[in-house]
Amino acid sequence: MNEADGSGPQGQGSAQSKAVLRQFRVIFGAVRAHFHEVEKQTGVGGAQLWALSAVAAQPDMGMGDLAEAMDIHQSTASNLVRGLVQKGLLLSRRADADRRQVCLTVTPQGRQILQKVPGPVSGVLADVLAQMDGDVLARLHADLGQLIGALGQQADVGAAKTPLAEL
């Protein structure tokens, strides 16, 4: 960085870096607006709805399966399930064959909530990324990896396994 190109220590940045920052703001704004609308219409947070939807798609799934389906930590999945059980949207019972295993099932009230969800339950960003061309995703992955590397110690790599709705 140098002051000649406007990227000096005062953090002004070049015109291109400002344009990219605006793009991130647009993306974050779309994600935030979607999750706000989802919670407004259903009364349930985005991450919990995604968990509820994953269980609805695969009844009797276990906690590990849910964590894998959502690409989150198992402890995060457990916290989401705890909240859904408390709200009466999900049932959690021990498996008959292995009492250490938990089987999750959506309640009728949970199914009613899922019918109210506006847009993709996984979130708009996850949905759009899933539909993108593989070459574009590969470039994004490489470029964002470089950005994360440049963040150094400020990059919270643990956040990679946290649902966007929870950040």
mmCIF file of C-alpha atoms in Angstrom:
data_model
loop_
_atom_site.group_PDB
_atom_site.id
_atom_site.type_symbol
_atom_site.label_atom_id
_atom_site.label_comp_id
_atom_site.label_asym_id
_atom_site.label_seq_id
_atom_site.Cartn_x
_atom_site.Cartn_y
_atom_site.Cartn_z
ATOM 1 C CA MET A 1 0.000 0.000 0.000
ATOM 2 C CA ASN A 2 1.150 3.517 -0.663
ATOM 3 C CA GLU A 3 -0.236 6.981 -0.455
ATOM 4 C CA ALA A 4 0.280 7.736 -4.162
ATOM 5 C CA ASP A 5 -2.551 5.408 -5.194
ATOM 6 C CA GLY A 6 -4.823 6.444 -2.330
ATOM 7 C CA SER A 7 -4.364 3.217 -0.414
ATOM 8 C CA GLY A 8 -2.288 4.684 2.356
ATOM 9 C CA PRO A 9 -2.479 4.196 6.094
ATOM 10 C CA GLN A 10 -5.669 6.229 6.435
ATOM 11 C CA GLY A 11 -7.552 3.367 4.805
ATOM 12 C CA GLN A 12 -8.964 5.347 1.915
ATOM 13 C CA GLY A 13 -8.157 2.637 -0.641
ATOM 14 C CA SER A 14 -8.170 2.754 -4.404
ATOM 15 C CA ALA A 15 -11.304 3.217 -6.472
ATOM 16 C CA GLN A 16 -11.230 -0.495 -7.271
ATOM 17 C CA SER A 17 -10.917 -1.542 -3.629
ATOM 18 C CA LYS A 18 -13.857 0.732 -2.795
ATOM 19 C CA ALA A 19 -15.908 -0.828 -5.591
ATOM 20 C CA VAL A 20 -15.165 -4.321 -4.260
ATOM 21 C CA LEU A 21 -16.060 -3.207 -0.731
ATOM 22 C CA ARG A 22 -19.401 -1.945 -2.079
ATOM 23 C CA GLN A 23 -19.958 -5.367 -3.669
ATOM 24 C CA PHE A 24 -19.444 -7.037 -0.292
ATOM 25 C CA ARG A 25 -21.916 -4.580 1.246
ATOM 26 C CA VAL A 26 -24.507 -5.485 -1.416
ATOM 27 C CA ILE A 27 -23.999 -9.198 -0.729
ATOM 28 C CA PHE A 28 -24.171 -8.791 3.059
ATOM 29 C CA GLY A 29 -27.218 -6.542 2.693
ATOM 30 C CA ALA A 30 -29.048 -9.135 0.579
ATOM 31 C CA VAL A 31 -28.237 -11.881 3.088
ATOM 32 C CA ARG A 32 -29.325 -9.754 6.055
ATOM 33 C CA ALA A 33 -32.546 -8.621 4.320
ATOM 34 C CA HIS A 34 -33.470 -12.216 3.432
ATOM 35 C CA PHE A 35 -32.960 -13.520 6.963
ATOM 36 C CA HIS A 36 -34.840 -10.531 8.406
ATOM 37 C CA GLU A 37 -37.814 -11.208 6.121
ATOM 38 C CA VAL A 38 -37.740 -14.921 6.927
ATOM 39 C CA GLU A 39 -37.790 -14.273 10.669
ATOM 40 C CA LYS A 40 -40.498 -11.614 10.300
ATOM 41 C CA GLN A 41 -42.797 -14.011 8.420
ATOM 42 C CA THR A 42 -42.132 -17.160 10.444
ATOM 43 C CA GLY A 43 -40.984 -16.004 13.874
ATOM 44 C CA VAL A 44 -38.007 -18.364 13.547
ATOM 45 C CA GLY A 45 -34.407 -17.457 12.726
ATOM 46 C CA GLY A 46 -32.815 -18.402 9.423
ATOM 47 C CA ALA A 47 -30.394 -20.992 10.776
ATOM 48 C CA GLN A 48 -33.146 -22.735 12.733
ATOM 49 C CA LEU A 49 -35.358 -22.820 9.631
ATOM 50 C CA TRP A 50 -32.562 -24.336 7.607
ATOM 51 C CA ALA A 51 -32.106 -27.019 10.280
ATOM 52 C CA LEU A 52 -35.850 -27.644 10.373
ATOM 53 C CA SER A 53 -35.915 -27.975 6.589
ATOM 54 C CA ALA A 54 -32.976 -30.397 6.593
ATOM 55 C CA VAL A 55 -34.754 -32.633 9.123
ATOM 56 C CA ALA A 56 -37.999 -32.426 7.130
ATOM 57 C CA ALA A 57 -36.108 -33.646 4.066
ATOM 58 C CA GLN A 58 -34.611 -36.585 5.977
ATOM 59 C CA PRO A 59 -36.800 -37.620 8.939
ATOM 60 C CA ASP A 60 -35.072 -39.343 11.854
ATOM 61 C CA MET A 61 -31.716 -37.865 10.895
ATOM 62 C CA GLY A 62 -29.110 -37.692 13.617
ATOM 63 C CA MET A 63 -27.239 -34.705 14.977
ATOM 64 C CA GLY A 64 -24.087 -35.528 12.994
ATOM 65 C CA ASP A 65 -26.098 -35.827 9.789
ATOM 66 C CA LEU A 66 -27.685 -32.445 10.441
ATOM 67 C CA ALA A 67 -24.308 -30.823 11.096
ATOM 68 C CA GLU A 68 -22.969 -32.327 7.869
ATOM 69 C CA ALA A 69 -26.031 -31.274 5.837
ATOM 70 C CA MET A 70 -25.636 -27.686 7.047
ATOM 71 C CA ASP A 71 -21.809 -27.753 7.010
ATOM 72 C CA ILE A 72 -21.657 -26.537 10.611
ATOM 73 C CA HIS A 73 -20.106 -27.707 13.876
ATOM 74 C CA GLN A 74 -22.016 -30.440 15.662
ATOM 75 C CA SER A 75 -22.255 -28.216 18.751
ATOM 76 C CA THR A 76 -23.908 -25.512 16.620
ATOM 77 C CA ALA A 77 -26.369 -28.084 15.272
ATOM 78 C CA SER A 78 -27.103 -29.193 18.835
ATOM 79 C CA ASN A 79 -27.835 -25.597 19.890
ATOM 80 C CA LEU A 80 -30.155 -25.091 16.910
ATOM 81 C CA VAL A 81 -31.991 -28.337 17.708
ATOM 82 C CA ARG A 82 -32.342 -27.398 21.385
ATOM 83 C CA GLY A 83 -34.087 -24.162 20.406
ATOM 84 C CA LEU A 84 -36.370 -25.903 17.908
ATOM 85 C CA VAL A 85 -37.339 -28.552 20.455
ATOM 86 C CA GLN A 86 -38.139 -25.839 23.022
ATOM 87 C CA LYS A 87 -40.375 -24.104 20.464
ATOM 88 C CA GLY A 88 -42.203 -27.362 19.762
ATOM 89 C CA LEU A 89 -41.085 -27.435 16.118
ATOM 90 C CA LEU A 90 -38.853 -30.497 16.369
ATOM 91 C CA LEU A 91 -38.918 -33.753 18.305
ATOM 92 C CA SER A 92 -35.731 -35.355 19.537
ATOM 93 C CA ARG A 93 -35.768 -38.965 20.695
ATOM 94 C CA ARG A 94 -33.193 -41.659 21.352
ATOM 95 C CA ALA A 95 -32.774 -44.292 18.643
ATOM 96 C CA ASP A 96 -34.076 -47.742 19.501
ATOM 97 C CA ALA A 97 -30.963 -49.557 18.254
ATOM 98 C CA ASP A 98 -28.367 -47.233 19.828
ATOM 99 C CA ARG A 99 -29.553 -45.137 22.762
ATOM 100 C CA ARG A 100 -26.609 -42.762 22.251
ATOM 101 C CA GLN A 101 -28.021 -41.750 18.846
ATOM 102 C CA VAL A 102 -30.609 -38.990 18.571
ATOM 103 C CA CYS A 103 -33.369 -39.110 15.937
ATOM 104 C CA LEU A 104 -34.913 -35.809 14.886
ATOM 105 C CA THR A 105 -38.416 -35.346 13.491
ATOM 106 C CA VAL A 106 -40.329 -32.207 12.478
ATOM 107 C CA THR A 107 -43.612 -31.660 14.343
ATOM 108 C CA PRO A 108 -46.834 -30.652 12.558
ATOM 109 C CA GLN A 109 -46.288 -27.112 13.915
ATOM 110 C CA GLY A 110 -42.782 -27.166 12.398
ATOM 111 C CA ARG A 111 -44.193 -28.209 9.023
ATOM 112 C CA GLN A 112 -46.643 -25.286 9.144
ATOM 113 C CA ILE A 113 -43.749 -22.904 9.777
ATOM 114 C CA LEU A 114 -41.806 -24.327 6.824
ATOM 115 C CA GLN A 115 -44.750 -23.615 4.517
ATOM 116 C CA LYS A 116 -44.473 -19.903 5.380
ATOM 117 C CA VAL A 117 -40.796 -19.536 4.458
ATOM 118 C CA PRO A 118 -40.225 -16.903 1.771
ATOM 119 C CA GLY A 119 -37.374 -18.002 -0.476
ATOM 120 C CA PRO A 120 -34.674 -20.585 0.058
ATOM 121 C CA VAL A 121 -34.363 -21.894 3.619
ATOM 122 C CA SER A 122 -30.597 -22.250 3.273
ATOM 123 C CA GLY A 123 -30.395 -18.517 2.547
ATOM 124 C CA VAL A 124 -30.078 -16.546 -0.646
ATOM 125 C CA LEU A 125 -26.288 -16.694 -0.792
ATOM 126 C CA ALA A 126 -26.050 -20.470 -0.314
ATOM 127 C CA ASP A 127 -28.807 -20.927 -2.888
ATOM 128 C CA VAL A 128 -27.146 -18.714 -5.500
ATOM 129 C CA LEU A 129 -23.721 -20.287 -4.930
ATOM 130 C CA ALA A 130 -25.211 -23.764 -5.396
ATOM 131 C CA GLN A 131 -26.477 -22.689 -8.818
ATOM 132 C CA MET A 132 -23.256 -21.064 -10.054
ATOM 133 C CA ASP A 133 -20.936 -22.476 -12.681
ATOM 134 C CA GLY A 134 -18.050 -24.580 -11.351
ATOM 135 C CA ASP A 135 -15.384 -22.387 -12.984
ATOM 136 C CA VAL A 136 -16.831 -19.258 -11.385
ATOM 137 C CA LEU A 137 -16.941 -20.998 -8.003
ATOM 138 C CA ALA A 138 -13.318 -22.116 -8.397
ATOM 139 C CA ARG A 139 -12.219 -18.515 -9.106
ATOM 140 C CA LEU A 140 -14.267 -17.174 -6.206
ATOM 141 C CA HIS A 141 -12.815 -19.828 -3.907
ATOM 142 C CA ALA A 142 -9.242 -18.963 -4.892
ATOM 143 C CA ASP A 143 -9.755 -15.195 -4.727
ATOM 144 C CA LEU A 144 -11.595 -15.296 -1.402
ATOM 145 C CA GLY A 145 -8.895 -17.620 -0.056
ATOM 146 C CA GLN A 146 -6.332 -14.968 -0.944
ATOM 147 C CA LEU A 147 -8.435 -12.300 0.781
ATOM 148 C CA ILE A 148 -8.792 -14.442 3.907
ATOM 149 C CA GLY A 149 -5.028 -15.034 3.872
ATOM 150 C CA ALA A 150 -4.422 -11.284 3.690
ATOM 151 C CA LEU A 151 -6.633 -10.806 6.753
ATOM 152 C CA GLY A 152 -4.121 -12.914 8.663
ATOM 153 C CA GLN A 153 -4.869 -13.325 12.356
ATOM 154 C CA GLN A 154 -8.002 -11.197 12.042
ATOM 155 C CA ALA A 155 -9.648 -13.925 9.954
ATOM 156 C CA ASP A 156 -11.939 -15.988 12.182
ATOM 157 C CA VAL A 157 -11.586 -19.373 10.516
ATOM 158 C CA GLY A 158 -13.940 -20.849 13.132
ATOM 159 C CA ALA A 159 -16.711 -18.741 11.626
ATOM 160 C CA ALA A 160 -16.513 -20.913 8.502
ATOM 161 C CA LYS A 161 -18.690 -23.487 10.291
ATOM 162 C CA THR A 162 -21.247 -20.957 11.569
ATOM 163 C CA PRO A 163 -24.456 -20.329 9.604
ATOM 164 C CA LEU A 164 -24.583 -16.847 8.036
ATOM 165 C CA ALA A 165 -27.831 -16.139 9.858
ATOM 166 C CA GLU A 166 -25.903 -16.488 13.127
ATOM 167 C CA LEU A 167 -23.012 -14.152 12.276
#
